[in-house]
Amino acid sequence: MSKDTRDTIIKYEDIDNYEIDEAANDYPMHTEQEHNRLVEDIRNNGQLQPVVIFKNRIIDGRNRVKAV
């Protein structure tokens, strides 16, 4: 039996219910300048890359979460 692997939509208000996984530390947090560029890009274009969550832990996308 195969499991449905479609994307799951999570409301931004619920993002605080997720912890940051250790794996996210492989990618550094943005500098202030990088963060400001990401905020502006998301404002202009929307969030194009999903935040990756596995077992209620953010694996990838903590900079996007902070920017939003």
XYZ file of C-alpha atoms in Angstrom:
68
model
C 0.000 0.000 0.000
C 1.491 3.358 -0.985
C 1.196 6.402 1.194
C -0.167 9.640 -0.245
C 2.815 11.965 -0.609
C 1.076 15.116 -1.803
C 2.258 18.387 -0.301
C 0.634 19.375 2.956
C -0.308 22.980 3.514
C 0.429 24.371 6.957
C -0.977 27.676 8.096
C 1.659 30.257 8.966
C -0.007 30.766 12.360
C 0.806 27.134 13.183
C 4.519 27.294 12.292
C 5.459 27.883 15.948
C 4.287 24.334 16.643
C 7.322 23.017 14.767
C 10.852 22.742 16.081
C 13.990 23.328 14.021
C 15.712 20.033 13.243
C 19.470 19.651 13.769
C 19.806 19.024 10.032
C 18.865 22.665 9.431
C 22.163 23.661 11.034
C 23.910 22.432 7.883
C 22.699 25.685 6.331
C 23.552 28.912 8.163
C 21.055 31.580 9.053
C 21.106 34.509 6.655
C 23.023 37.670 7.355
C 20.893 40.768 7.899
C 21.483 41.817 4.288
C 20.521 38.373 2.934
C 17.453 38.327 5.179
C 16.319 41.739 3.932
C 16.743 40.594 0.309
C 14.697 37.457 1.008
C 11.930 39.468 2.690
C 11.760 41.778 -0.330
C 11.822 38.868 -2.780
C 8.991 37.073 -0.972
C 7.035 40.331 -0.812
C 7.408 40.791 -4.590
C 7.158 37.188 -5.804
C 5.593 35.170 -3.014
C 7.232 32.234 -1.298
C 8.317 30.005 -4.185
C 10.188 27.286 -2.280
C 8.356 25.226 0.327
C 9.454 24.798 3.911
C 10.374 21.140 4.412
C 8.862 19.588 7.524
C 9.320 16.003 8.657
C 7.854 14.587 11.866
C 6.897 18.080 13.095
C 10.434 19.402 12.630
C 11.594 22.015 10.110
C 14.332 20.365 8.055
C 14.787 23.137 5.492
C 13.381 26.643 5.263
C 13.986 28.298 8.610
C 15.223 31.446 6.827
C 11.985 31.506 4.799
C 9.947 31.072 7.977
C 11.769 33.984 9.577
C 11.344 36.131 6.450
C 7.618 35.516 6.223
